[in-house]
Every structure is written in C-alpha cells, then in structure tokens.
Amino acid sequence: MTSPTFDVVIIGAGIVGSACAAECINEGLKTAIVEAKIIGGGATAAGMGHLVVMDDSEAQFALTSYSCKLWSELKEDLPPSIEYEPCGTIWVAADDEEMAEVRRKEKYYTERGVPVQLLDAKALHEAEPNLRSGLAGGLHVPNDCVIYPPCAAKFFVDRAVLNGAKLILGKKVKNIQKDGVRIDDDTFLSSGLVVNATGSWSPLLTSGIDVKKRKGHLLITDRYPDFVKHQLVELGYLKSAHSVTDDSVAFNIQPRKTGQMLIGSSRQYGVESSQIDTPILRRMLNRAIEYMPDLVNLSSIRTWTGFRAATPDKLPLIGPDVLNSKLYLATGHEGLGITTSLGTAKLLVDQIVGRSPSIPVGPYLPARVSELSHA
Amino acid sequence: MPEEVVVVVDGVLVRMPVGSMVSAAIMTAGVSSFRRSVSGEARGLLCGMGICFECRVTIDLQPHCRSCQTVCQNGMDIRTCE
C-alpha cells in the first residue's frame, strides 16, 4: 500500500481552518488546505474580530481564556494588517439587575486570574462619554482585544505555506472519503486525516452534525476616532445570545484602528438568505442608539450579513467525527471563532498526535452530542 | 443686492448669497483640498451632487458632512483639512 500524499487535509480557510493548518505544519505534519472561495471570506470576514474571554459556561471560559492567552503570545509576530488593538471590553450594565451580573462576572473572572475592573456609573461615563447617562455601570476587561480577522487567516495560511503546506484555492470539495477528499476537478487528495473546518457549511460535507446557520448583521461607520474607546457590549447581550428560538438584537460596538466603528449585533435562526433584513437592522441600530444617542449624527458606509456556525450547547466541535475516526471536525464556533481559532488549532493537533492538551477537550468533542447528531 | 450669509471657513469669514452650498463657500475661500484620504492624498469637490462623498468636511464640529449637500447658515463653522 502506498502512503497517502498528506497527513492532514483541512477543508476551509476561514480563521479556524487557517489556524489549524499553521498548527499542523508547526507539528511537522504534511498538510494541505482546500478553500473553495477566498481565504477568510466567510464568517471570518463578516464578524467583528473581538478577542474576548466569555463565561457562559466553564468550558467556554476555558477555551476563550486559553485562546486569548495564545493570541497574546503571538502578538509580536502579527503584521500591521491584522490591526491588533488591545482596547479591552466593557460589559455595560443598564440597571441594577445587570449590575448584579457585573458583580458576579467580576468575581468569576477574578477567581480565575483574568484581570477585571468594576466601573460604577461615573467611571463608566468617564471611560465612554458617548454612552447615555443613567446607565448603572460596567465591567472593564482590559486584556480583551480587537483584530481584523481576514488578514489573520491570511497570515496563518501564508505561514503554513511558507513551511511547506499545500494551498488549493478555488476548488470545492465534492466529498470526504475514508482515505482523503475528492475535489471538484475530480482530483483525489489522499490523506491520513481530513479536517472539516467549513463553519456554517460544515453539515454539507458531514451530514448529521448539528451545526446551524445563525445569521448576523453588522454596520461599519465612517471614521470618528475616539468616539468609542473600548469594545462595548450590553449585558443584555447574554439574554440575546442565549435565546435559541427568537430573532434578537443587542448593543455591541467596536472601535477599529482606522477610527471606524463596527456596530452589531443581531441573531436569527432559520434564515438562508444573506440579504439585509431591514426590520432587524433597524432594531439593531435603534438598540445601539438607545445606548449611544449621538450615533444618529454619524454616517455609516456599509452594512452586511454573515452566518455563524451554531451548535445546540454553544460550544464548538473539535475532534474526531463519531462515524469516521479519520475525519476531524473543527467547526461550530458560533460568534467566538476568531477568539477560539487558536485554542481550537492546539486542541485539534494535540488530539491528532496523541498529546495531553493544556485544557480538557471533553466539552468540545463531537461525541458529546452524538446522540443528537447521529440519532 | 441679494441677501447674504456669513460663514467661517478655516477661521476666515466668507460672505455668500443666501442658499449657497458649503462647497461653494469653501471654493470662494480659495481652498481646493477639502479633506485627506486615508493615505493622505488631497480630496475635493468632485460630483457636486452628493454621490461621491469626496467633499466631506467638518461643519459645526460634526465630521464627514457632505459640503455639496449642505446649505450655508449664518455663523456656520466649516473646517477643511487645510
């Protein structure tokens, strides 16, 4: 029997697939990465690029904080195109109930060694004068950052290619087989392992996995330097993000290095069309204006949509598929794929080479939802 | 004599006929470089009808106003990149 051409073929050059490619090459694996369209062109280009520690669950905290640490270790290597900006996050509390959540969050992060700072109403106003008055306060997480994700994906792919990875661009994978993948010009890439990193499209290649599209809208403004200084997210965001049935919006604004601002966010299930949904966009912007009234005087230059790859338990799928042990999944990152791409790449390669990972992988293994996915 | 308004372009008083656009006041003041592009190139009045966004200036401290679509008001503070 001849040995396969590759050790690993990764499908999808979004930020997750790209980071996985760089990590596989780093490990000395013969790696190919196949991208049907362009590098970092899907959810990677549509999202905000917020590197954020989140605490919806212990497993989410573990993966996001591990990943943020990896980003921090990498920051000296990142080219200027990635626009790495350590602006921090402020979770904004509108009322006393949300302020109680701020205190819970403060305790949770502090106990786990993530620096945070509690802001009362006055401190919040001083930190972000364009927020409306009357807000209760907030939680400042100074180590959170912002990047421009498509360039980060490109950086990882370039790094992988420079070290010997094969990039196959503009070819769609027809199907995944036991010993490799068939691409649309009928070429067969033989490989020991295959990684499906195609985000919200991943069920098209691996039927039965429970990854659903969750549509989002974003808007970018013209340049207004210093209008916003931190990534601001309303704590009500958690209510929005947790709802798995209804359409929802939440105030989320991000300063870019250019002085532009990204304004979000919206969440919709069961929508396939990428068109702008005007009523949702209006709700989203009205929500933003409730928090920052002076936004009405600013100009936007573009709006767009994207699709998050959502799983039922809000955690990604990282590890072997339950039906095909030579197929690994690296998908289902929902709104956190930019942050968790680096942790995902490490955990994937740890599993591939049989090394003990830095954080427990159990919560992310596809097998955890096998009773759902392959029922 | 038509009625006039007085605006301030980069600190200089400019008299304009009522109904004049801010872009006309800027040209009258002798300024042709309205703003700078991201890479620092001069930008000015191009389409004159609100489509190209090249003539944006700061009016009464509000950045990115299209000067070709804004009518001069008495006392208006207009700032270009000059």
Short mmCIF file of C-alpha atoms in Angstrom, two decimals:
data_model
loop_
_atom_site.label_atom_id
_atom_site.label_comp_id
_atom_site.label_asym_id
_atom_site.label_seq_id
_atom_site.Cartn_x
_atom_site.Cartn_y
_atom_site.Cartn_z
CA MET A 1 0.00 0.00 0.00
CA THR A 2 1.31 3.45 -0.84
CA SER A 3 1.30 6.04 1.90
CA PRO A 4 -1.08 8.98 1.48
CA THR A 5 0.15 12.23 -0.05
CA PHE A 6 -0.81 14.17 3.05
CA ASP A 7 -1.08 13.55 6.77
CA VAL A 8 -3.89 16.08 7.04
CA VAL A 9 -6.17 17.78 4.52
CA ILE A 10 -8.01 20.74 6.02
CA ILE A 11 -11.18 21.90 4.29
CA GLY A 12 -11.93 25.59 4.72
CA ALA A 13 -9.51 28.51 5.04
CA GLY A 14 -11.54 30.60 7.43
CA ILE A 15 -9.71 31.61 10.56
CA VAL A 16 -10.27 28.20 12.17
CA GLY A 17 -9.02 26.13 9.22
CA SER A 18 -6.13 28.55 8.69
CA ALA A 19 -5.03 28.39 12.31
CA CYS A 20 -5.31 24.59 12.19
CA ALA A 21 -3.13 24.50 9.05
CA ALA A 22 -0.44 26.61 10.70
CA GLU A 23 -0.51 24.39 13.80
CA CYS A 24 -0.37 21.15 11.77
CA ILE A 25 2.65 22.42 9.85
CA ASN A 26 4.22 23.54 13.09
CA GLU A 27 3.86 19.96 14.27
CA GLY A 28 5.63 18.65 11.16
CA LEU A 29 2.53 17.14 9.55
CA LYS A 30 2.25 17.03 5.75
CA THR A 31 -0.66 19.42 5.35
CA ALA A 32 -2.95 20.64 2.59
CA ILE A 33 -5.66 23.27 2.93
CA VAL A 34 -8.52 23.47 0.43
CA GLU A 35 -10.60 26.62 0.14
CA ALA A 36 -13.48 26.90 -2.34
CA LYS A 37 -13.55 30.70 -2.43
CA ILE A 38 -11.09 33.04 -0.74
CA ILE A 39 -9.06 32.91 2.45
CA GLY A 40 -11.02 34.26 5.40
CA GLY A 41 -14.02 35.06 3.25
CA GLY A 42 -16.95 33.57 5.19
CA ALA A 43 -17.89 34.24 8.79
CA THR A 44 -14.24 35.27 9.30
CA ALA A 45 -14.77 38.35 7.14
CA ALA A 46 -18.30 39.00 8.36
CA GLY A 47 -17.61 39.12 12.09
CA MET A 48 -16.19 41.79 14.35
CA GLY A 49 -12.84 40.30 15.31
CA HIS A 50 -13.26 40.56 19.05
CA LEU A 51 -10.78 38.54 21.13
CA VAL A 52 -12.87 38.05 24.22
CA VAL A 53 -12.95 35.94 27.36
CA MET A 54 -16.51 34.67 27.84
CA ASP A 55 -18.10 32.87 30.76
CA ASP A 56 -21.39 31.40 29.58
CA SER A 57 -20.04 28.04 30.78
CA GLU A 58 -16.85 26.72 32.37
CA ALA A 59 -15.93 25.10 29.06
CA GLN A 60 -16.48 28.32 27.16
CA PHE A 61 -14.37 30.20 29.69
CA ALA A 62 -11.61 27.59 29.46
CA LEU A 63 -11.43 27.73 25.66
CA THR A 64 -11.73 31.52 25.31
CA SER A 65 -9.23 32.33 28.06
CA TYR A 66 -6.77 29.72 26.74
CA SER A 67 -7.16 31.16 23.24
CA CYS A 68 -6.74 34.77 24.38
CA LYS A 69 -3.52 33.73 26.09
CA LEU A 70 -2.32 32.18 22.80
CA TRP A 71 -3.21 35.38 20.90
CA SER A 72 -1.31 37.41 23.44
CA GLU A 73 1.78 35.21 22.99
CA LEU A 74 1.51 35.69 19.23
CA LYS A 75 1.02 39.44 19.18
CA GLU A 76 4.65 40.37 18.48
CA ASP A 77 4.55 38.26 15.32
CA LEU A 78 1.34 39.74 13.92
CA PRO A 79 1.79 42.05 10.89
CA PRO A 80 0.20 45.54 10.99
CA SER A 81 -2.52 44.38 8.55
CA ILE A 82 -4.09 42.41 11.39
CA GLU A 83 -4.73 45.68 13.26
CA TYR A 84 -4.22 44.12 16.67
CA GLU A 85 -5.65 46.61 19.14
CA PRO A 86 -5.65 45.94 22.88
CA CYS A 87 -8.69 48.13 23.52
CA GLY A 88 -10.34 45.94 26.16
CA THR A 89 -14.01 45.18 26.60
CA ILE A 90 -16.56 46.95 28.75
CA TRP A 91 -19.68 44.93 29.59
CA VAL A 92 -22.29 47.64 30.04
CA ALA A 93 -24.93 47.30 32.74
CA ALA A 94 -28.10 49.29 32.14
CA ASP A 95 -29.76 48.75 35.52
CA ASP A 96 -29.26 47.28 38.98
CA GLU A 97 -30.18 43.79 37.84
CA GLU A 98 -27.43 43.88 35.23
CA MET A 99 -25.09 45.43 37.78
CA ALA A 100 -25.61 42.34 39.93
CA GLU A 101 -24.49 40.31 36.91
CA VAL A 102 -21.43 42.58 36.62
CA ARG A 103 -20.52 41.74 40.22
CA ARG A 104 -20.98 38.02 39.59
CA LYS A 105 -18.80 38.31 36.49
CA GLU A 106 -16.18 40.31 38.38
CA LYS A 107 -15.92 37.57 40.99
CA TYR A 108 -15.85 34.79 38.39
CA TYR A 109 -13.07 36.36 36.30
CA THR A 110 -11.03 37.44 39.32
CA GLU A 111 -11.15 33.95 40.84
CA ARG A 112 -9.79 32.58 37.57
CA GLY A 113 -6.99 35.10 37.22
CA VAL A 114 -8.45 37.31 34.48
CA PRO A 115 -7.88 40.97 35.41
CA VAL A 116 -11.11 42.99 35.52
CA GLN A 117 -12.17 46.32 36.90
CA LEU A 118 -15.64 47.21 38.15
CA LEU A 119 -16.93 50.56 36.88
CA ASP A 120 -19.66 52.49 38.67
CA ALA A 121 -21.90 54.86 36.72
CA LYS A 122 -19.43 57.74 36.99
CA ALA A 123 -16.42 55.65 35.98
CA LEU A 124 -18.34 54.22 33.03
CA HIS A 125 -19.24 57.71 31.86
CA GLU A 126 -15.63 58.82 32.13
CA ALA A 127 -14.44 55.79 30.21
CA GLU A 128 -17.04 56.20 27.45
CA PRO A 129 -18.57 59.70 27.40
CA ASN A 130 -20.76 58.91 24.40
CA LEU A 131 -22.78 56.33 26.32
CA ARG A 132 -26.10 57.77 27.50
CA SER A 133 -26.35 58.91 31.10
CA GLY A 134 -28.30 56.84 33.58
CA LEU A 135 -26.52 53.55 32.96
CA ALA A 136 -25.67 51.60 36.10
CA GLY A 137 -22.02 50.78 35.39
CA GLY A 138 -19.95 48.09 33.78
CA LEU A 139 -17.13 45.62 33.90
CA HIS A 140 -13.86 46.51 32.18
CA VAL A 141 -11.83 43.55 30.89
CA PRO A 142 -8.60 45.29 29.83
CA ASN A 143 -6.85 42.33 28.18
CA ASP A 144 -9.55 41.70 25.55
CA CYS A 145 -8.52 42.83 22.06
CA VAL A 146 -9.68 43.55 18.57
CA ILE A 147 -8.17 42.25 15.31
CA TYR A 148 -9.01 42.27 11.61
CA PRO A 149 -9.74 38.57 11.10
CA PRO A 150 -9.39 38.04 7.31
CA CYS A 151 -5.79 39.23 7.47
CA ALA A 152 -5.19 36.94 10.44
CA ALA A 153 -6.47 33.99 8.38
CA LYS A 154 -4.19 35.04 5.52
CA PHE A 155 -1.26 35.32 7.94
CA PHE A 156 -1.81 31.75 9.21
CA VAL A 157 -2.15 30.34 5.69
CA ASP A 158 0.96 32.20 4.50
CA ARG A 159 2.86 30.88 7.48
CA ALA A 160 1.71 27.33 6.76
CA VAL A 161 2.55 27.58 3.04
CA LEU A 162 5.96 29.07 3.77
CA ASN A 163 6.68 25.98 5.85
CA GLY A 164 5.52 23.50 3.26
CA ALA A 165 1.73 23.33 3.34
CA LYS A 166 -0.08 22.98 0.03
CA LEU A 167 -2.80 25.56 -0.55
CA ILE A 168 -5.53 24.60 -3.00
CA LEU A 169 -7.59 27.70 -3.68
CA GLY A 170 -10.79 27.99 -5.71
CA LYS A 171 -11.57 24.27 -5.59
CA LYS A 172 -14.63 22.96 -3.88
CA VAL A 173 -14.53 19.66 -2.02
CA LYS A 174 -17.08 17.28 -3.51
CA ASN A 175 -16.97 14.75 -0.72
CA ILE A 176 -14.94 13.37 2.13
CA GLN A 177 -13.89 9.74 1.78
CA LYS A 178 -12.21 7.28 4.16
CA ASP A 179 -8.75 7.97 2.77
CA GLY A 180 -8.93 11.53 1.56
CA VAL A 181 -11.08 14.09 -0.25
CA ARG A 182 -12.38 14.42 -3.79
CA ILE A 183 -12.32 17.97 -5.16
CA ASP A 184 -14.46 19.35 -7.95
CA ASP A 185 -11.96 18.90 -10.77
CA ASP A 186 -12.08 15.20 -9.78
CA THR A 187 -8.61 15.30 -8.26
CA PHE A 188 -8.29 12.99 -5.28
CA LEU A 189 -6.17 14.16 -2.35
CA SER A 190 -5.14 11.12 -0.36
CA SER A 191 -4.67 11.86 3.29
CA GLY A 192 -4.36 10.12 6.62
CA LEU A 193 -6.83 12.54 8.19
CA VAL A 194 -9.34 15.09 6.97
CA VAL A 195 -10.46 18.16 8.93
CA ASN A 196 -13.83 19.75 8.19
CA ALA A 197 -13.42 23.42 9.10
CA THR A 198 -16.12 24.88 6.89
CA GLY A 199 -18.12 26.67 9.59
CA SER A 200 -21.81 27.01 8.94
CA TRP A 201 -21.39 25.00 5.73
CA SER A 202 -19.84 22.01 7.52
CA PRO A 203 -23.05 19.87 7.52
CA LEU A 204 -22.94 19.89 3.70
CA LEU A 205 -19.80 17.73 3.86
CA THR A 206 -20.53 15.87 7.10
CA SER A 207 -24.24 15.16 7.17
CA GLY A 208 -25.86 14.73 10.53
CA ILE A 209 -23.73 17.10 12.59
CA ASP A 210 -25.83 19.61 14.48
CA VAL A 211 -24.43 22.88 13.19
CA LYS A 212 -26.94 25.51 12.15
CA LYS A 213 -26.63 28.87 10.46
CA ARG A 214 -27.23 31.81 12.74
CA LYS A 215 -27.43 34.98 10.72
CA GLY A 216 -25.98 38.27 11.89
CA HIS A 217 -25.87 41.85 10.63
CA LEU A 218 -23.08 44.38 11.03
CA LEU A 219 -22.65 48.01 10.07
CA ILE A 220 -19.44 49.99 9.67
CA THR A 221 -19.30 53.74 10.17
CA ASP A 222 -17.13 56.40 8.67
CA ARG A 223 -14.04 57.40 10.66
CA TYR A 224 -14.74 59.04 14.01
CA PRO A 225 -11.60 58.48 16.05
CA ASP A 226 -12.17 58.21 19.82
CA PHE A 227 -15.95 58.23 19.62
CA VAL A 228 -15.69 54.81 21.27
CA LYS A 229 -12.56 53.65 23.10
CA HIS A 230 -13.35 50.08 24.15
CA GLN A 231 -15.38 47.26 22.69
CA LEU A 232 -18.74 47.87 24.36
CA VAL A 233 -21.24 45.07 24.82
CA GLU A 234 -24.52 45.35 26.67
CA LEU A 235 -25.01 42.71 29.34
CA GLY A 236 -28.43 42.14 27.85
CA TYR A 237 -26.34 40.57 25.05
CA LEU A 238 -26.33 37.41 27.11
CA LYS A 239 -30.12 37.25 27.00
CA SER A 240 -29.93 37.77 23.25
CA ALA A 241 -27.17 35.25 22.64
CA HIS A 242 -28.83 32.59 24.80
CA SER A 243 -32.17 32.67 23.13
CA VAL A 244 -32.18 29.83 20.64
CA THR A 245 -35.53 30.48 19.03
CA ASP A 246 -36.33 34.15 18.62
CA ASP A 247 -34.64 36.75 16.49
CA SER A 248 -32.73 39.05 18.78
CA VAL A 249 -30.56 42.15 18.78
CA ALA A 250 -28.07 43.55 21.27
CA PHE A 251 -25.89 46.63 21.53
CA ASN A 252 -22.31 45.84 20.59
CA ILE A 253 -19.89 48.42 19.21
CA GLN A 254 -16.23 48.13 18.37
CA PRO A 255 -13.60 50.77 17.67
CA ARG A 256 -11.29 49.99 14.73
CA LYS A 257 -7.73 51.24 14.39
CA THR A 258 -8.90 53.29 11.40
CA GLY A 259 -11.30 55.30 13.58
CA GLN A 260 -14.23 53.44 12.07
CA MET A 261 -16.70 51.59 14.26
CA LEU A 262 -18.45 48.29 13.78
CA ILE A 263 -21.98 48.20 15.15
CA GLY A 264 -23.88 44.99 15.91
CA SER A 265 -25.41 42.66 16.70
CA SER A 266 -28.31 40.53 15.51
CA ARG A 267 -29.07 36.82 15.73
CA GLN A 268 -31.52 34.90 13.57
CA TYR A 269 -32.06 31.19 13.06
CA GLY A 270 -33.64 29.53 10.07
CA VAL A 271 -32.69 32.22 7.55
CA GLU A 272 -30.73 31.17 4.49
CA SER A 273 -30.78 34.45 2.56
CA SER A 274 -27.79 36.72 3.03
CA GLN A 275 -29.84 39.81 2.17
CA ILE A 276 -30.06 42.67 4.64
CA ASP A 277 -33.20 42.26 6.73
CA THR A 278 -34.27 45.88 7.13
CA PRO A 279 -36.56 45.45 10.16
CA ILE A 280 -33.83 43.57 12.04
CA LEU A 281 -31.19 46.10 11.00
CA ARG A 282 -33.46 48.88 12.23
CA ARG A 283 -34.00 47.13 15.57
CA MET A 284 -30.26 46.59 15.90
CA LEU A 285 -29.43 50.24 15.22
CA ASN A 286 -32.22 51.53 17.45
CA ARG A 287 -30.75 49.41 20.22
CA ALA A 288 -27.32 50.97 19.60
CA ILE A 289 -28.82 54.46 19.60
CA GLU A 290 -30.57 53.75 22.93
CA TYR A 291 -27.11 53.26 24.41
CA MET A 292 -25.28 55.93 22.37
CA PRO A 293 -27.73 58.63 21.26
CA ASP A 294 -25.12 60.62 19.29
CA LEU A 295 -24.70 57.72 16.87
CA VAL A 296 -27.65 59.19 14.95
CA ASN A 297 -25.41 62.01 13.73
CA LEU A 298 -22.75 59.70 12.28
CA SER A 299 -22.51 58.27 8.79
CA SER A 300 -22.42 54.60 8.03
CA ILE A 301 -20.62 53.40 4.94
CA ARG A 302 -21.73 49.76 4.64
CA THR A 303 -23.88 47.02 6.11
CA TRP A 304 -23.57 43.28 5.55
CA THR A 305 -24.58 39.91 6.94
CA GLY A 306 -22.86 36.66 7.80
CA PHE A 307 -23.62 33.23 9.17
CA ARG A 308 -22.32 31.94 12.48
CA ALA A 309 -21.97 28.17 12.83
CA ALA A 310 -24.12 27.46 15.86
CA THR A 311 -24.31 24.29 17.96
CA PRO A 312 -27.06 23.45 20.48
CA ASP A 313 -24.78 23.84 23.53
CA LYS A 314 -22.85 26.92 22.30
CA LEU A 315 -19.56 25.03 22.21
CA PRO A 316 -17.57 24.14 19.10
CA LEU A 317 -16.97 20.66 17.73
CA ILE A 318 -13.24 19.88 17.96
CA GLY A 319 -12.14 16.29 17.44
CA PRO A 320 -12.97 13.08 15.61
CA ASP A 321 -16.35 12.59 13.99
CA VAL A 322 -18.37 9.86 15.69
CA LEU A 323 -18.84 7.84 12.50
CA ASN A 324 -15.44 8.28 10.86
CA SER A 325 -12.40 8.37 13.12
CA LYS A 326 -10.23 9.67 10.25
CA LEU A 327 -12.42 12.73 9.94
CA TYR A 328 -11.89 15.53 12.44
CA LEU A 329 -14.27 18.41 12.95
CA ALA A 330 -13.23 21.97 13.73
CA THR A 331 -16.49 23.83 13.40
CA GLY A 332 -19.48 25.17 15.32
CA HIS A 333 -17.69 28.16 16.84
CA GLU A 334 -20.71 30.43 16.56
CA GLY A 335 -19.74 34.00 17.45
CA LEU A 336 -16.41 33.13 19.02
CA GLY A 337 -14.42 31.57 16.19
CA ILE A 338 -11.99 34.44 15.88
CA THR A 339 -11.07 34.17 19.54
CA THR A 340 -11.15 30.39 19.77
CA SER A 341 -9.41 29.61 16.47
CA LEU A 342 -6.03 29.39 18.20
CA GLY A 343 -7.24 27.18 21.04
CA THR A 344 -9.05 25.01 18.52
CA ALA A 345 -5.89 24.53 16.46
CA LYS A 346 -3.91 23.48 19.55
CA LEU A 347 -6.59 21.08 20.80
CA LEU A 348 -7.01 19.57 17.34
CA VAL A 349 -3.32 18.90 16.86
CA ASP A 350 -2.96 17.61 20.44
CA GLN A 351 -5.63 15.03 19.61
CA ILE A 352 -4.09 14.16 16.24
CA VAL A 353 -0.64 13.47 17.69
CA GLY A 354 -1.99 11.97 20.92
CA ARG A 355 -0.58 14.57 23.28
CA SER A 356 -2.16 15.67 26.52
CA PRO A 357 -3.89 19.03 25.88
CA SER A 358 -3.49 22.17 28.01
CA ILE A 359 -7.22 22.20 28.80
CA PRO A 360 -9.65 19.25 28.92
CA VAL A 361 -11.10 18.55 25.46
CA GLY A 362 -14.17 16.62 26.62
CA PRO A 363 -16.64 19.51 26.34
CA TYR A 364 -15.70 20.09 22.68
CA LEU A 365 -15.58 16.51 21.40
CA PRO A 366 -18.16 15.82 18.69
CA ALA A 367 -19.06 12.60 20.55
CA ARG A 368 -20.71 14.65 23.33
CA VAL A 369 -23.62 15.41 21.03
CA SER A 370 -23.57 12.13 19.12
CA GLU A 371 -26.96 11.12 20.44
CA LEU A 372 -28.29 14.30 18.82
CA SER A 373 -26.21 14.37 15.71
CA HIS A 374 -26.39 10.81 14.51
CA ALA A 375 -29.67 9.73 16.03
CA MET B 1 -28.09 93.12 -3.77
CA PRO B 2 -29.06 89.53 -2.87
CA GLU B 3 -29.30 88.74 0.81
CA GLU B 4 -26.09 87.34 2.28
CA VAL B 5 -24.96 84.92 4.95
CA VAL B 6 -21.57 84.87 6.65
CA VAL B 7 -19.79 81.58 7.32
CA VAL B 8 -16.34 80.78 8.70
CA VAL B 9 -14.08 78.61 6.53
CA ASP B 10 -10.96 77.51 8.41
CA GLY B 11 -11.20 80.63 10.56
CA VAL B 12 -11.76 83.05 7.67
CA LEU B 13 -15.06 84.93 7.27
CA VAL B 14 -16.72 84.33 3.89
CA ARG B 15 -19.83 86.17 2.59
CA MET B 16 -22.12 84.08 0.41
CA PRO B 17 -25.51 84.65 -1.22
CA VAL B 18 -28.35 83.05 0.74
CA GLY B 19 -28.91 79.49 -0.46
CA SER B 20 -25.26 78.84 -1.32
CA MET B 21 -23.81 75.42 -0.64
CA VAL B 22 -20.94 75.00 1.81
CA SER B 23 -18.80 73.64 -1.04
CA ALA B 24 -19.18 76.98 -2.85
CA ALA B 25 -18.12 78.86 0.28
CA ILE B 26 -15.01 76.69 0.55
CA MET B 27 -14.10 77.34 -3.09
CA THR B 28 -14.77 81.06 -2.55
CA ALA B 29 -12.34 80.98 0.36
CA GLY B 30 -9.73 79.70 -2.08
CA VAL B 31 -9.46 76.21 -0.58
CA SER B 32 -9.39 73.33 -3.06
CA SER B 33 -8.24 70.49 -0.81
CA PHE B 34 -11.32 69.72 1.28
CA ARG B 35 -10.03 66.65 3.11
CA ARG B 36 -7.33 63.97 3.04
CA SER B 37 -7.80 60.36 2.02
CA VAL B 38 -6.64 57.54 4.30
CA SER B 39 -3.26 57.60 2.55
CA GLY B 40 -3.02 61.39 2.84
CA GLU B 41 -3.99 62.43 -0.69
CA ALA B 42 -5.92 65.67 -1.21
CA ARG B 43 -9.65 65.28 -1.90
CA GLY B 44 -12.12 67.93 -3.06
CA LEU B 45 -15.35 68.71 -4.82
CA LEU B 46 -15.96 66.06 -7.49
CA CYS B 47 -19.53 65.08 -8.32
CA GLY B 48 -21.18 68.07 -6.66
CA MET B 49 -24.40 66.13 -6.17
CA GLY B 50 -23.96 64.10 -3.01
CA ILE B 51 -22.93 60.80 -4.54
CA CYS B 52 -19.15 60.57 -4.29
CA PHE B 53 -18.58 61.71 -0.69
CA GLU B 54 -15.25 63.26 -1.69
CA CYS B 55 -16.13 66.77 -0.46
CA ARG B 56 -16.69 65.85 3.18
CA VAL B 57 -15.70 68.49 5.74
CA THR B 58 -16.36 69.20 9.41
CA ILE B 59 -19.34 71.51 9.92
CA ASP B 60 -20.07 72.84 13.42
CA LEU B 61 -17.76 70.16 14.82
CA GLN B 62 -19.60 67.34 13.02
CA PRO B 63 -17.11 65.43 10.83
CA HIS B 64 -17.84 63.86 7.43
CA CYS B 65 -20.55 66.30 6.27
CA ARG B 66 -21.04 66.50 2.52
CA SER B 67 -20.30 70.14 1.74
CA CYS B 68 -22.10 69.96 -1.62
CA GLN B 69 -25.35 68.98 0.10
CA THR B 70 -25.29 71.45 2.97
CA VAL B 71 -26.67 74.98 2.66
CA CYS B 72 -24.69 77.79 4.29
CA GLN B 73 -26.21 79.14 7.50
CA ASN B 74 -25.12 82.32 9.27
CA GLY B 75 -22.20 81.70 11.60
CA MET B 76 -21.53 78.17 10.36
CA ASP B 77 -18.08 76.87 11.36
CA ILE B 78 -16.62 74.99 8.38
CA ARG B 79 -13.30 73.18 8.63
CA THR B 80 -11.38 71.51 5.83
CA CYS B 81 -8.13 69.61 6.19
CA GLU B 82 -6.11 72.74 5.41
#
